[in-house]
mmCIF file with all atom_site columns, C-alpha atoms in Angstrom:
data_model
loop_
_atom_site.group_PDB
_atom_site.id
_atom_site.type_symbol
_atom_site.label_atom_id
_atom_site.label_alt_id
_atom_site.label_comp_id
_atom_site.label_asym_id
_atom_site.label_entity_id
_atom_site.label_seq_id
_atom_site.pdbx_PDB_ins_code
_atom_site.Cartn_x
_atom_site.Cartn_y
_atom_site.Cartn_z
_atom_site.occupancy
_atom_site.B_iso_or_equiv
_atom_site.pdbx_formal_charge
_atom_site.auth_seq_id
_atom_site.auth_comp_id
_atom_site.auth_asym_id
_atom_site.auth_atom_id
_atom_site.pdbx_PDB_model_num
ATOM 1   C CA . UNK A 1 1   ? 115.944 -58.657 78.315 1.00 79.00 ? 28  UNK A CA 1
ATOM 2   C CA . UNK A 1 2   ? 116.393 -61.642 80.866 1.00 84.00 ? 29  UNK A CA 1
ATOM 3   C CA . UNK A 1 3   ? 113.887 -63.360 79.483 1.00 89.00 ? 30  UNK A CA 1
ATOM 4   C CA . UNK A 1 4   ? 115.535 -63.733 76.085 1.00 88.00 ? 31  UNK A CA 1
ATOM 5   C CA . UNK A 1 5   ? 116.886 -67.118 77.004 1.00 90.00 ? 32  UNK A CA 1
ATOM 6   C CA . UNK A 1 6   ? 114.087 -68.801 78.307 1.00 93.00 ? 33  UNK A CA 1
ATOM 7   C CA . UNK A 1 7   ? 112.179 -67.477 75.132 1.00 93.00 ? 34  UNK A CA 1
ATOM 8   C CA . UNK A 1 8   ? 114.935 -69.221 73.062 1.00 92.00 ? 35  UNK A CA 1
ATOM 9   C CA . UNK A 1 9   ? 114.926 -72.381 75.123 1.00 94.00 ? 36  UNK A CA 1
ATOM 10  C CA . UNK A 1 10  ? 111.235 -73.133 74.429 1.00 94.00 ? 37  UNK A CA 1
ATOM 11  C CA . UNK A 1 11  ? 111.361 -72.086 71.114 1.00 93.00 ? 38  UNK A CA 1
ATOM 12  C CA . UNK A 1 12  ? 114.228 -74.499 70.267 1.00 93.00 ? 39  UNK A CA 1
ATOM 13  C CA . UNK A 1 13  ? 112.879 -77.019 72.555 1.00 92.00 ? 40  UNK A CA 1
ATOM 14  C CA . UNK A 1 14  ? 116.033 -77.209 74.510 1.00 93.00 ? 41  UNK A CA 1
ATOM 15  C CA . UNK A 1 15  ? 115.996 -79.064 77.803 1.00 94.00 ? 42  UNK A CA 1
ATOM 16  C CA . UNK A 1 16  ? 115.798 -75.551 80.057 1.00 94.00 ? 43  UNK A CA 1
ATOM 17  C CA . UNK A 1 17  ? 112.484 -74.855 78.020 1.00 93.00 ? 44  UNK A CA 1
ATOM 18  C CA . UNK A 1 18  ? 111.095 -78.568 78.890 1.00 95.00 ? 45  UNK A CA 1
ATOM 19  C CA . UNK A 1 19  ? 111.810 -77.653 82.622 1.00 95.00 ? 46  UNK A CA 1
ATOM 20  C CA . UNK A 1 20  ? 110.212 -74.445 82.471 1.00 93.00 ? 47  UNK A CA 1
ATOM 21  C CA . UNK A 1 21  ? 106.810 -76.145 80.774 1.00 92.00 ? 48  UNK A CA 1
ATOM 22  C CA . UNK A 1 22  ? 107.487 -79.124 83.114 1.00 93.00 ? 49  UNK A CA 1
ATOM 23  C CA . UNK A 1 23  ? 107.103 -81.326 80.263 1.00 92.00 ? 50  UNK A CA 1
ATOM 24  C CA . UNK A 1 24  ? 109.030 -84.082 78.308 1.00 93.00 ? 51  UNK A CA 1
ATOM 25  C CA . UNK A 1 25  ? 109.053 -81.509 75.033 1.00 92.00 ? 52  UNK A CA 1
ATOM 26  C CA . UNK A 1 26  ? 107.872 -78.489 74.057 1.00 92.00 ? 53  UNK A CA 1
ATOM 27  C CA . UNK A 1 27  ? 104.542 -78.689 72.072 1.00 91.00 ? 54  UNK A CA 1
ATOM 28  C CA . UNK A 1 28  ? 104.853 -76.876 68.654 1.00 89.00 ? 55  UNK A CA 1
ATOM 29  C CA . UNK A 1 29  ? 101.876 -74.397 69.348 1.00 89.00 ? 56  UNK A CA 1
ATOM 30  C CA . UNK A 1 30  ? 104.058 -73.209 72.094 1.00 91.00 ? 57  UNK A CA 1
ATOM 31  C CA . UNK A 1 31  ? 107.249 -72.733 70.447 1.00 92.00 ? 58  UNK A CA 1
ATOM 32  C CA . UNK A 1 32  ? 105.392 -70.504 67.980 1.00 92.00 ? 59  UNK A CA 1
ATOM 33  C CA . UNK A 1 33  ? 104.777 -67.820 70.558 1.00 93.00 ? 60  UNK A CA 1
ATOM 34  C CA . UNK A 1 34  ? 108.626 -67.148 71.873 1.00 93.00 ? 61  UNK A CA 1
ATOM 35  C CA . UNK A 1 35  ? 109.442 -66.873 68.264 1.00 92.00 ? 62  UNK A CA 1
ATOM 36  C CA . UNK A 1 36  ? 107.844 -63.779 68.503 1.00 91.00 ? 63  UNK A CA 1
ATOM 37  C CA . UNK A 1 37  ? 108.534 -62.998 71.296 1.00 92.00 ? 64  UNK A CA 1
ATOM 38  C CA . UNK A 1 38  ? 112.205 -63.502 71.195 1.00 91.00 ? 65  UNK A CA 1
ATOM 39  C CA . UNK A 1 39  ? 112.158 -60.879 68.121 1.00 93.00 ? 66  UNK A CA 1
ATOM 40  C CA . UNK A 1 40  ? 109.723 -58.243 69.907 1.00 92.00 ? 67  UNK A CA 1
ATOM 41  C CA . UNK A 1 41  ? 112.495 -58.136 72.842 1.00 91.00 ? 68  UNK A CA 1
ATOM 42  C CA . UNK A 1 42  ? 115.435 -57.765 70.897 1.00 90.00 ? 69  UNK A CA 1
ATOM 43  C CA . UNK A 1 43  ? 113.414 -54.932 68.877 1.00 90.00 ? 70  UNK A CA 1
ATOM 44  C CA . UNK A 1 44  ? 113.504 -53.166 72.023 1.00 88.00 ? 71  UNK A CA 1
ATOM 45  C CA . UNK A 1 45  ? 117.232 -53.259 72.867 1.00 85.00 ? 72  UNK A CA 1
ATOM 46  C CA . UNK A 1 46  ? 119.152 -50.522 72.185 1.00 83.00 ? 73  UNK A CA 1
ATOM 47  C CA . UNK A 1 47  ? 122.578 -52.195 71.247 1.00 83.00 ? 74  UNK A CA 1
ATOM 48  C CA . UNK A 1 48  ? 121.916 -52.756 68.072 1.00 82.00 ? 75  UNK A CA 1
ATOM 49  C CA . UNK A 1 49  ? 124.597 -56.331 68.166 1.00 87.00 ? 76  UNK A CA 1
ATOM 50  C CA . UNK A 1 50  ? 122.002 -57.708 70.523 1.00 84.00 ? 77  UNK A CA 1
ATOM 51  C CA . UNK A 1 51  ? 119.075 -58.063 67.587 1.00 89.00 ? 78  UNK A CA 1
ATOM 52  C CA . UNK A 1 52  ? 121.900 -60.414 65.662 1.00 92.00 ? 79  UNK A CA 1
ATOM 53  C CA . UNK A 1 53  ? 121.934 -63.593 67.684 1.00 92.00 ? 80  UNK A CA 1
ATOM 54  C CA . UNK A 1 54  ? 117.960 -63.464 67.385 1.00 92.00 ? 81  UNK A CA 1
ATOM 55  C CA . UNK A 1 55  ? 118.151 -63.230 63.480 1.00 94.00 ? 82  UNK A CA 1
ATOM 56  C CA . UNK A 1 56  ? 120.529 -65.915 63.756 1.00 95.00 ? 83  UNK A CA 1
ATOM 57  C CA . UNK A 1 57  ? 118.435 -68.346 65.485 1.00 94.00 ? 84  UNK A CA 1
ATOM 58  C CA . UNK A 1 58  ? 115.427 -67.373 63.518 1.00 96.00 ? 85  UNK A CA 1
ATOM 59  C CA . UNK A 1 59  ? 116.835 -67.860 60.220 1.00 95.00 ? 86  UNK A CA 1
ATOM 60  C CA . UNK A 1 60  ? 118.192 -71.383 61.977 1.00 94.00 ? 87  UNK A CA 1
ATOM 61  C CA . UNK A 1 61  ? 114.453 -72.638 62.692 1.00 94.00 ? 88  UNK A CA 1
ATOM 62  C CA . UNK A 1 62  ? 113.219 -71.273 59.182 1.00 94.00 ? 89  UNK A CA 1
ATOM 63  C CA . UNK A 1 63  ? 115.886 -73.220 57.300 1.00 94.00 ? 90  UNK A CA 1
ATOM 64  C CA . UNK A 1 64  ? 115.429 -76.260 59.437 1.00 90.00 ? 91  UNK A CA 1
ATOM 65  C CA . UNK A 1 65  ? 114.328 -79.217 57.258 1.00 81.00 ? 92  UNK A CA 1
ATOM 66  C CA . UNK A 1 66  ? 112.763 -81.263 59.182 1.00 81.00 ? 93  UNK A CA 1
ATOM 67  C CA . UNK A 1 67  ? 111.012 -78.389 61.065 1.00 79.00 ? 94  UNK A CA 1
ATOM 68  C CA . UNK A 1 68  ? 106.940 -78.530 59.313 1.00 82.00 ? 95  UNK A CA 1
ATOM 69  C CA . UNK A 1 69  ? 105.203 -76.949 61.809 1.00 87.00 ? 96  UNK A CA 1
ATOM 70  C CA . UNK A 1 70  ? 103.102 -74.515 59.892 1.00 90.00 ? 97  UNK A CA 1
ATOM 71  C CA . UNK A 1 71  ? 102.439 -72.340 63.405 1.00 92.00 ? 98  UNK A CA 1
ATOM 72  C CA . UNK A 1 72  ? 106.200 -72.079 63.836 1.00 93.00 ? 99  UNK A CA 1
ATOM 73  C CA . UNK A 1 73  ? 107.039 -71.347 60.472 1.00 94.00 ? 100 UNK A CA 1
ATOM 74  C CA . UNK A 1 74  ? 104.532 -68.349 59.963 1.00 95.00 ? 101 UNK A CA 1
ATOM 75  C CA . UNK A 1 75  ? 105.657 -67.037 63.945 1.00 95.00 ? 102 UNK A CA 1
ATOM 76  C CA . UNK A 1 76  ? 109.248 -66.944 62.438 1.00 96.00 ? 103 UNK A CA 1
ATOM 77  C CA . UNK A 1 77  ? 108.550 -65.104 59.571 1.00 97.00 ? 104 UNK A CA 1
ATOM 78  C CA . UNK A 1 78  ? 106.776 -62.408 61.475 1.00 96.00 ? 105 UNK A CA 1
ATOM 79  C CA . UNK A 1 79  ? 108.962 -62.493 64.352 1.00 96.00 ? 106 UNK A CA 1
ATOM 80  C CA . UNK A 1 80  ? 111.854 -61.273 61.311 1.00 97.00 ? 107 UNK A CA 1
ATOM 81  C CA . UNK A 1 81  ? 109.487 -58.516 59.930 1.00 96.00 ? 108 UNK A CA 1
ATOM 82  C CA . UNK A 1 82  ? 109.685 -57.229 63.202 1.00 94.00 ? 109 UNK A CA 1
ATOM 83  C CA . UNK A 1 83  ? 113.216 -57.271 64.052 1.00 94.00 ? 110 UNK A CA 1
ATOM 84  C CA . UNK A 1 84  ? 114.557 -53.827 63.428 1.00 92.00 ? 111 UNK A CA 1
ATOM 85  C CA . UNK A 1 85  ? 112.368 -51.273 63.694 1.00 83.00 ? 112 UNK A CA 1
ATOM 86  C CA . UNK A 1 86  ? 112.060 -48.845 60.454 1.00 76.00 ? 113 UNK A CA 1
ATOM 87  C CA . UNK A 1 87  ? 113.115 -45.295 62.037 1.00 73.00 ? 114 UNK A CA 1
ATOM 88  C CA . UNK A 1 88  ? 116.486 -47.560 63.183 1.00 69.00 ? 115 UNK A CA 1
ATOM 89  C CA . UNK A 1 89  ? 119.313 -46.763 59.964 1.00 73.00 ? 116 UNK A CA 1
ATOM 90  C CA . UNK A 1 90  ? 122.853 -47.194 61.905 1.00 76.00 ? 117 UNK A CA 1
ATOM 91  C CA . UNK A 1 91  ? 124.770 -49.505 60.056 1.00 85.00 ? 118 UNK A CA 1
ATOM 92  C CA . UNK A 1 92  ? 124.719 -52.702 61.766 1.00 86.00 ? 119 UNK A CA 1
ATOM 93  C CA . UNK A 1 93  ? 120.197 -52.530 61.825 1.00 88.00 ? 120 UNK A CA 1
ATOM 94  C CA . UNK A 1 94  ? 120.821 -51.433 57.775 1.00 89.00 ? 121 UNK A CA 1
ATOM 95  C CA . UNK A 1 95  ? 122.633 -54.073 57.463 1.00 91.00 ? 122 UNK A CA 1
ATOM 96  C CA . UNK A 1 96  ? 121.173 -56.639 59.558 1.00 93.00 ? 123 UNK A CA 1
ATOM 97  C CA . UNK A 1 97  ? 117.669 -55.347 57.904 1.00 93.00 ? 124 UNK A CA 1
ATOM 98  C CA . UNK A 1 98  ? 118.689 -56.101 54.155 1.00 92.00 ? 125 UNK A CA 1
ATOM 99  C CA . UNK A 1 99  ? 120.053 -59.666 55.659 1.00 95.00 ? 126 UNK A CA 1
ATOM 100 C CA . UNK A 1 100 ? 116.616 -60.551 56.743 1.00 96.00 ? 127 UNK A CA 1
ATOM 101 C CA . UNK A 1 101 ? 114.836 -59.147 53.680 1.00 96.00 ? 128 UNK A CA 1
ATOM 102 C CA . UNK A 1 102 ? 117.332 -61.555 51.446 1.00 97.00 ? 129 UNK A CA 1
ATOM 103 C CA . UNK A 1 103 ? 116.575 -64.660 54.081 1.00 97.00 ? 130 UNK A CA 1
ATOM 104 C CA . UNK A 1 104 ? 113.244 -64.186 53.502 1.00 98.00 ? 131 UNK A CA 1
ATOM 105 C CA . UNK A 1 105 ? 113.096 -63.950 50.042 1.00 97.00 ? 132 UNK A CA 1
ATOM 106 C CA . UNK A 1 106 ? 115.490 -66.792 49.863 1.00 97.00 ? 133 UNK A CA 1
ATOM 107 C CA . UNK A 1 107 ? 112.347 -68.622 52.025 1.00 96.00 ? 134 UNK A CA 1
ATOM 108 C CA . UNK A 1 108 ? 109.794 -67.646 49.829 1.00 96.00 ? 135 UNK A CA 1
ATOM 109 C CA . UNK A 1 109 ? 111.694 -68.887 46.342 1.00 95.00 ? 136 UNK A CA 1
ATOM 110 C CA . UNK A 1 110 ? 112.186 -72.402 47.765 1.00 93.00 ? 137 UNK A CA 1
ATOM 111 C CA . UNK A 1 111 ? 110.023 -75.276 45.878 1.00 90.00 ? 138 UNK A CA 1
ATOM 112 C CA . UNK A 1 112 ? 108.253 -76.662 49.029 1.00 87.00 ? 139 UNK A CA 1
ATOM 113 C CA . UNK A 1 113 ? 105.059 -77.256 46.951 1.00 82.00 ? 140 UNK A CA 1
ATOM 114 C CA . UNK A 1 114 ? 101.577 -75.479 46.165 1.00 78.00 ? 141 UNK A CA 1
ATOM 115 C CA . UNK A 1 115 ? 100.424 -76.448 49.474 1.00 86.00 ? 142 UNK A CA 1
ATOM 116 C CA . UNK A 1 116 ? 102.870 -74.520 51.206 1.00 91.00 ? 143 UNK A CA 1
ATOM 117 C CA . UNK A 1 117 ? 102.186 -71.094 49.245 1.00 92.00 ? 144 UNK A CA 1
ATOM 118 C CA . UNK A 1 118 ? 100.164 -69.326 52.259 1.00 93.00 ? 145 UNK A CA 1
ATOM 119 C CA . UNK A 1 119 ? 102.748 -70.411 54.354 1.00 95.00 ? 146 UNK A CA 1
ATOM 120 C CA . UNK A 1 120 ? 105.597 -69.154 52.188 1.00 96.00 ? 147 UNK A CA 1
ATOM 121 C CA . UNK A 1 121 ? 103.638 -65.641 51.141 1.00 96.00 ? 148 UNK A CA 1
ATOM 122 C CA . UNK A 1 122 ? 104.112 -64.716 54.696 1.00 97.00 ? 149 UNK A CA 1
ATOM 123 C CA . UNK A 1 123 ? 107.857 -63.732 54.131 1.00 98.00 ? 150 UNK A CA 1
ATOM 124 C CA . UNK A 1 124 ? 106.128 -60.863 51.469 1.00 98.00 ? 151 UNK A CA 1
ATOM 125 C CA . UNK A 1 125 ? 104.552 -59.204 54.003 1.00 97.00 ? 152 UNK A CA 1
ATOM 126 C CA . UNK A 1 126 ? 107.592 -59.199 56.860 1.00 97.00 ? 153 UNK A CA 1
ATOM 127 C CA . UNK A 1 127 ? 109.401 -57.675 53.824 1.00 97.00 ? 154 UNK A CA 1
ATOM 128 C CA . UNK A 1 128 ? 107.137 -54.918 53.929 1.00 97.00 ? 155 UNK A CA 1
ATOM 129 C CA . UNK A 1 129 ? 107.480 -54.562 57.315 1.00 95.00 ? 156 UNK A CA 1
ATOM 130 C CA . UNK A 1 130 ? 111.042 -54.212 56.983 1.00 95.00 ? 157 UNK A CA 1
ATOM 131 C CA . UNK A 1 131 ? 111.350 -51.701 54.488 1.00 95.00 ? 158 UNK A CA 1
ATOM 132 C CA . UNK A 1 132 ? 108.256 -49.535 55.074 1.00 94.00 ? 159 UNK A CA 1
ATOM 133 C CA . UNK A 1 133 ? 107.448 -47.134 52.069 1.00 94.00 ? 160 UNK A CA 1
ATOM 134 C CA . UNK A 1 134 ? 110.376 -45.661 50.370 1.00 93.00 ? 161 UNK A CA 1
ATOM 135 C CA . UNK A 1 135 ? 112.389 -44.891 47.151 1.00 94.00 ? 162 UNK A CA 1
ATOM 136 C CA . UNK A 1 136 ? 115.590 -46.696 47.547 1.00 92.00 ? 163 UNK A CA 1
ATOM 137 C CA . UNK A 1 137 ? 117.109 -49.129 45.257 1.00 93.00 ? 164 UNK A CA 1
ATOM 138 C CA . UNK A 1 138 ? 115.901 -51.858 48.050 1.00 93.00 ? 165 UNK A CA 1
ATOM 139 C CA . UNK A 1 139 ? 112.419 -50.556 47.302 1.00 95.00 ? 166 UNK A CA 1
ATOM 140 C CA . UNK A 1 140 ? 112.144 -50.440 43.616 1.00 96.00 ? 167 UNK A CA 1
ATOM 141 C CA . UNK A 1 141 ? 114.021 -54.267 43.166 1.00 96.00 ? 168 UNK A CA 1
ATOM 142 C CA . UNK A 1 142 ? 111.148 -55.506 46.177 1.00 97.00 ? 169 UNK A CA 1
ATOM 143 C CA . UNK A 1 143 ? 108.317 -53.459 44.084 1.00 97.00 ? 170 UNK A CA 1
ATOM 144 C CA . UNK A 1 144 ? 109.322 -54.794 40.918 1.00 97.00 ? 171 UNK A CA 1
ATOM 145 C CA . UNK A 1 145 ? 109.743 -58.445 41.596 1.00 97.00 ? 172 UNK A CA 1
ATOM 146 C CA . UNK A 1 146 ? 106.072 -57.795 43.774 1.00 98.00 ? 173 UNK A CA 1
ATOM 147 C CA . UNK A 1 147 ? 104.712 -56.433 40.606 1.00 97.00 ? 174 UNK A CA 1
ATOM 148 C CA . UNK A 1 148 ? 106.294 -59.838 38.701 1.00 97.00 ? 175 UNK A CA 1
ATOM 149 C CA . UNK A 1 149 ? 104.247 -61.690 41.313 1.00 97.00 ? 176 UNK A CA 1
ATOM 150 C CA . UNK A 1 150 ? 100.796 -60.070 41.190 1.00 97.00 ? 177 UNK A CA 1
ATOM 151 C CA . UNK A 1 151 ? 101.198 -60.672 36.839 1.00 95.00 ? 178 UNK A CA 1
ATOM 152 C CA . UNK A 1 152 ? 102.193 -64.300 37.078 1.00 95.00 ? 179 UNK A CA 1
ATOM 153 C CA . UNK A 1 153 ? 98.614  -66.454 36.569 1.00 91.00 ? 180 UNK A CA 1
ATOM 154 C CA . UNK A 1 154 ? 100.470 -69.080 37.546 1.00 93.00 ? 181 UNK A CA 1
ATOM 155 C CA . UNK A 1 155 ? 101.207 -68.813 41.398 1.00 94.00 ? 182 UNK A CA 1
ATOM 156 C CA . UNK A 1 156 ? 98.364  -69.574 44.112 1.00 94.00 ? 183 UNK A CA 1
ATOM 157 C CA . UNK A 1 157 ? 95.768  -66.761 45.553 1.00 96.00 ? 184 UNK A CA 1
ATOM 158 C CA . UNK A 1 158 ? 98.018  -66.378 48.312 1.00 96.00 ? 185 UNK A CA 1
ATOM 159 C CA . UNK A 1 159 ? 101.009 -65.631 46.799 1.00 96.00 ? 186 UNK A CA 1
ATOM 160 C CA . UNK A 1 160 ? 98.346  -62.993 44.977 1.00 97.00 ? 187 UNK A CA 1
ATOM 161 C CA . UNK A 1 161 ? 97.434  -61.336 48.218 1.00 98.00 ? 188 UNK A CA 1
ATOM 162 C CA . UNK A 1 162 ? 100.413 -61.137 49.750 1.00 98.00 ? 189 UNK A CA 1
ATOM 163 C CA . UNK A 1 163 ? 102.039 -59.559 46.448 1.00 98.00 ? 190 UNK A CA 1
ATOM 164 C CA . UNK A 1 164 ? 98.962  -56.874 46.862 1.00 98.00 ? 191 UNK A CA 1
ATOM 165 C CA . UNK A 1 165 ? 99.361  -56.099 50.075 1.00 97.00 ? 192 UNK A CA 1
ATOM 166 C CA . UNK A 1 166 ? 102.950 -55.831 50.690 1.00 98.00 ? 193 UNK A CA 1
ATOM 167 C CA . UNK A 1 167 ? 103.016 -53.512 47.339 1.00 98.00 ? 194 UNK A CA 1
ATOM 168 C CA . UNK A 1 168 ? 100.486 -51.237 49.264 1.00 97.00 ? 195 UNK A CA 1
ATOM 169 C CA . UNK A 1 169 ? 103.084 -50.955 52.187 1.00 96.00 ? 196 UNK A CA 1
ATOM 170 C CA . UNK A 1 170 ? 106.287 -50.365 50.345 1.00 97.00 ? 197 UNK A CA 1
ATOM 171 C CA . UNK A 1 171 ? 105.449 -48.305 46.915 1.00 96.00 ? 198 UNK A CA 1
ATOM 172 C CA . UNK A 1 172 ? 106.063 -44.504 47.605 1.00 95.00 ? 199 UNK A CA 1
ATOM 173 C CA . UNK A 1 173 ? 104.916 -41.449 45.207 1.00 91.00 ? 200 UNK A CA 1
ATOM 174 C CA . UNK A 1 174 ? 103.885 -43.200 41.580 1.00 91.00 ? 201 UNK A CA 1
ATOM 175 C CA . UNK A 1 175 ? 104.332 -39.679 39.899 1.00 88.00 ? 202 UNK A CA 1
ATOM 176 C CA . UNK A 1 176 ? 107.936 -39.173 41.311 1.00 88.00 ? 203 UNK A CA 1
ATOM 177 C CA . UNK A 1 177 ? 109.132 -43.042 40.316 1.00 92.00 ? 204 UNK A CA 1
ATOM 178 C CA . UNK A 1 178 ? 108.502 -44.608 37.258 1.00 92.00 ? 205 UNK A CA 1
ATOM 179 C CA . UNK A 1 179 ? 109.267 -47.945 38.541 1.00 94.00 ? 206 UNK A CA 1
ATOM 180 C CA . UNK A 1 180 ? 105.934 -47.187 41.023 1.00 95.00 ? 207 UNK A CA 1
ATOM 181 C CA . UNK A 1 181 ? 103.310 -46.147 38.322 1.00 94.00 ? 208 UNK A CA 1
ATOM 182 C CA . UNK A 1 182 ? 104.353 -49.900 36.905 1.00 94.00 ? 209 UNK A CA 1
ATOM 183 C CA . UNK A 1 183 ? 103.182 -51.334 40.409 1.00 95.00 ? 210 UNK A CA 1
ATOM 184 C CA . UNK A 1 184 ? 100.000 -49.252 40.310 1.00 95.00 ? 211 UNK A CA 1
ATOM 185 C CA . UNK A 1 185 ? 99.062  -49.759 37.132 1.00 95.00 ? 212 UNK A CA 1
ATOM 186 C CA . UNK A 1 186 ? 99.437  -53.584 37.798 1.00 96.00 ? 213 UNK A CA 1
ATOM 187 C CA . UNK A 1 187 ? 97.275  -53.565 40.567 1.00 97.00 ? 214 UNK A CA 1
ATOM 188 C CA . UNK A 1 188 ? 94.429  -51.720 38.916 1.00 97.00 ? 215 UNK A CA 1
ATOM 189 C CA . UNK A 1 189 ? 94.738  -54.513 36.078 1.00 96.00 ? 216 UNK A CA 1
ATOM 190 C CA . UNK A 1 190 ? 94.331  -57.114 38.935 1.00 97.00 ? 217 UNK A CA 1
ATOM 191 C CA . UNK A 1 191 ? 91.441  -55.751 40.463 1.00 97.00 ? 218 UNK A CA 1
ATOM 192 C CA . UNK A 1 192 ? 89.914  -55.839 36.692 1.00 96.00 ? 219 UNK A CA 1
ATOM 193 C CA . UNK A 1 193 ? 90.675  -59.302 35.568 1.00 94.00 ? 220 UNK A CA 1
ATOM 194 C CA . UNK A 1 194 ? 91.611  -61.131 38.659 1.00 94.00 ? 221 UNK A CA 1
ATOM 195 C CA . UNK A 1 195 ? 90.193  -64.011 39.660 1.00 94.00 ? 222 UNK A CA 1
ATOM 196 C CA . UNK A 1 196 ? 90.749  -64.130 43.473 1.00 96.00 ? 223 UNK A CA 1
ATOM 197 C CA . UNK A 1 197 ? 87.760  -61.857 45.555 1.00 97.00 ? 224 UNK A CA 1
ATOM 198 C CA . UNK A 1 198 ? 90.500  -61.317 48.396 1.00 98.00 ? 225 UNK A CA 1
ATOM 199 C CA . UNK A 1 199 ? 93.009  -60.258 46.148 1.00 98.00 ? 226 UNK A CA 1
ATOM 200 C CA . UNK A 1 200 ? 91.429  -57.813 44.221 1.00 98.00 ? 227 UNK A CA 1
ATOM 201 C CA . UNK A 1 201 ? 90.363  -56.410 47.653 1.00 98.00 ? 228 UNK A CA 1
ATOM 202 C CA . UNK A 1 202 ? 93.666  -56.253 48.419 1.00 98.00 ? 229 UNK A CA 1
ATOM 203 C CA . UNK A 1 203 ? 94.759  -54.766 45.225 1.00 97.00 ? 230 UNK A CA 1
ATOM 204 C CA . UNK A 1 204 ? 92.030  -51.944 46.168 1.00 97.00 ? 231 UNK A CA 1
ATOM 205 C CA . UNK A 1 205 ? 93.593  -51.248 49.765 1.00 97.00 ? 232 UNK A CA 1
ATOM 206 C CA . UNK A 1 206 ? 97.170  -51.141 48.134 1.00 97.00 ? 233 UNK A CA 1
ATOM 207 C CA . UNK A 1 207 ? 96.012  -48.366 45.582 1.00 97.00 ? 234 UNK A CA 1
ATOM 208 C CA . UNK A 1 208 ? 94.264  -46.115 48.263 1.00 96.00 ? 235 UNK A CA 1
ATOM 209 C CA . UNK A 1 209 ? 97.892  -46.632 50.573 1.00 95.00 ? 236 UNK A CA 1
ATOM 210 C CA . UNK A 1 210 ? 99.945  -45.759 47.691 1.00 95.00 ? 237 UNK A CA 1
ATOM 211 C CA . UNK A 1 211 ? 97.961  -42.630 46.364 1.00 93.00 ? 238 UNK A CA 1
ATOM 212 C CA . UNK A 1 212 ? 98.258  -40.227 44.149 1.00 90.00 ? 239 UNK A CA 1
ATOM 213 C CA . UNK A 1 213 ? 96.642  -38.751 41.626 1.00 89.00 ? 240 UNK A CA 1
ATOM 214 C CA . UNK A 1 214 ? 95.722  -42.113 38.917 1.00 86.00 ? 241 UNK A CA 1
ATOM 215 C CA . UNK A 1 215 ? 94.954  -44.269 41.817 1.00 89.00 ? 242 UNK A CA 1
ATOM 216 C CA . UNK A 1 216 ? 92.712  -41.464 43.150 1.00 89.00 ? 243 UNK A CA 1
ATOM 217 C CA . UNK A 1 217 ? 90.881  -41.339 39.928 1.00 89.00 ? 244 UNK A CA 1
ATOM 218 C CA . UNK A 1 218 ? 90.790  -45.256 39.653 1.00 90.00 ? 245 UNK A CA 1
#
């Protein structure tokens, strides 16, 4: 836990993360690592409060305009997937957890170009990581607005994948929800008339994850 600080410091470039690289600044490649790092630790408190200043300066360096680094951006994103572990529900990590999920989607909706699509579809998959599989109301907005994703022609391959693969982490039982048939039958339609190799692979992995009995039979 006493290494939370100096994680910060380098990832924020401060002057106490300069001394410790015994450098004028702190090269971007770098800061990308105590991003994670800085998450994985607070994972493994067990005061739930103490995971909040990390989300705090997370979201801080994601929002950041002037910060481009692609290698810090992605770190950031997974560093937040990470944050509270899935089996944690007390009511500050359910609460901090549906914070992050709404950060990142907030991330992933801003117009920052096509070239910045596989950087942005990185905040799909730390959503998944977040929620896990389940059957809340969480779970079937995510799966639906996932599903919205893997129909629209219009956004890159990336966006594609990352829509496929998060679906295959977060869609429970598709004969117990109709909401999660909707997702399953969407995939299925991808893998048929798709034009992306990687994510019609990934629409194959998310239908074998989700199971049951029409993806079984697909």
């Amino acid at each position: 836990p006493d290494a939370q600080g100096d994680l910060q410091a380098l990832l924020l470039d401060r002057p106490e993360g300069r001394r410790l690289m015994n450098r004028e600044s702190v090269d971007d490649r770098t800061r990308a690592v105590p991003a994670y790092g800085r998450a994985r630790l607070a994972r493994e408190q067990h005061d739930p409060p103490s995971r909040v200043p990390a989300h705090e300066v997370l979201k801080a360096v994601l929002f950041q305009r002037d910060e481009n680094d692609r290698d810090i951006r992605v770190a950031v994103q997974t560093a937040m997937g990470i944050l509270v572990p899935r089996h944690l529900e007390g009511g500050v990590d359910r609460r901090l957890r549906w914070m992050l999920v709404e950060d990142l989607w907030r991330f992933f909706e801003l117009d920052l170009g096509r070239g910045d699509a596989p950087i942005q579809c990185h905040a799909l998959t730390a959503i998944g990581r977040l929620l896990g599989r389940g059957a809340t109301g969480e779970h079937e907005r995510t799966v639906r607005r996932l599903t919205a994703l893997l129909k629209d022609r219009t956004q890159a391959n990336a966006v594609h994948q990352s829509a496929a693969q998060t679906l295959g982490i977060i869609t429970p039982n598709p004969g117990a929800h109709e909401w999660a048939a909707i997702a399953t039958d969407e995939l299925a339609v991808y893998y048929r008339r798709g034009v992306d190799q990687v994510a019609r692979n990934f629409s194959v992995l998310a239908l074998g994850r989700i199971g049951g009995a029409k993806a079984g039979e697909f």
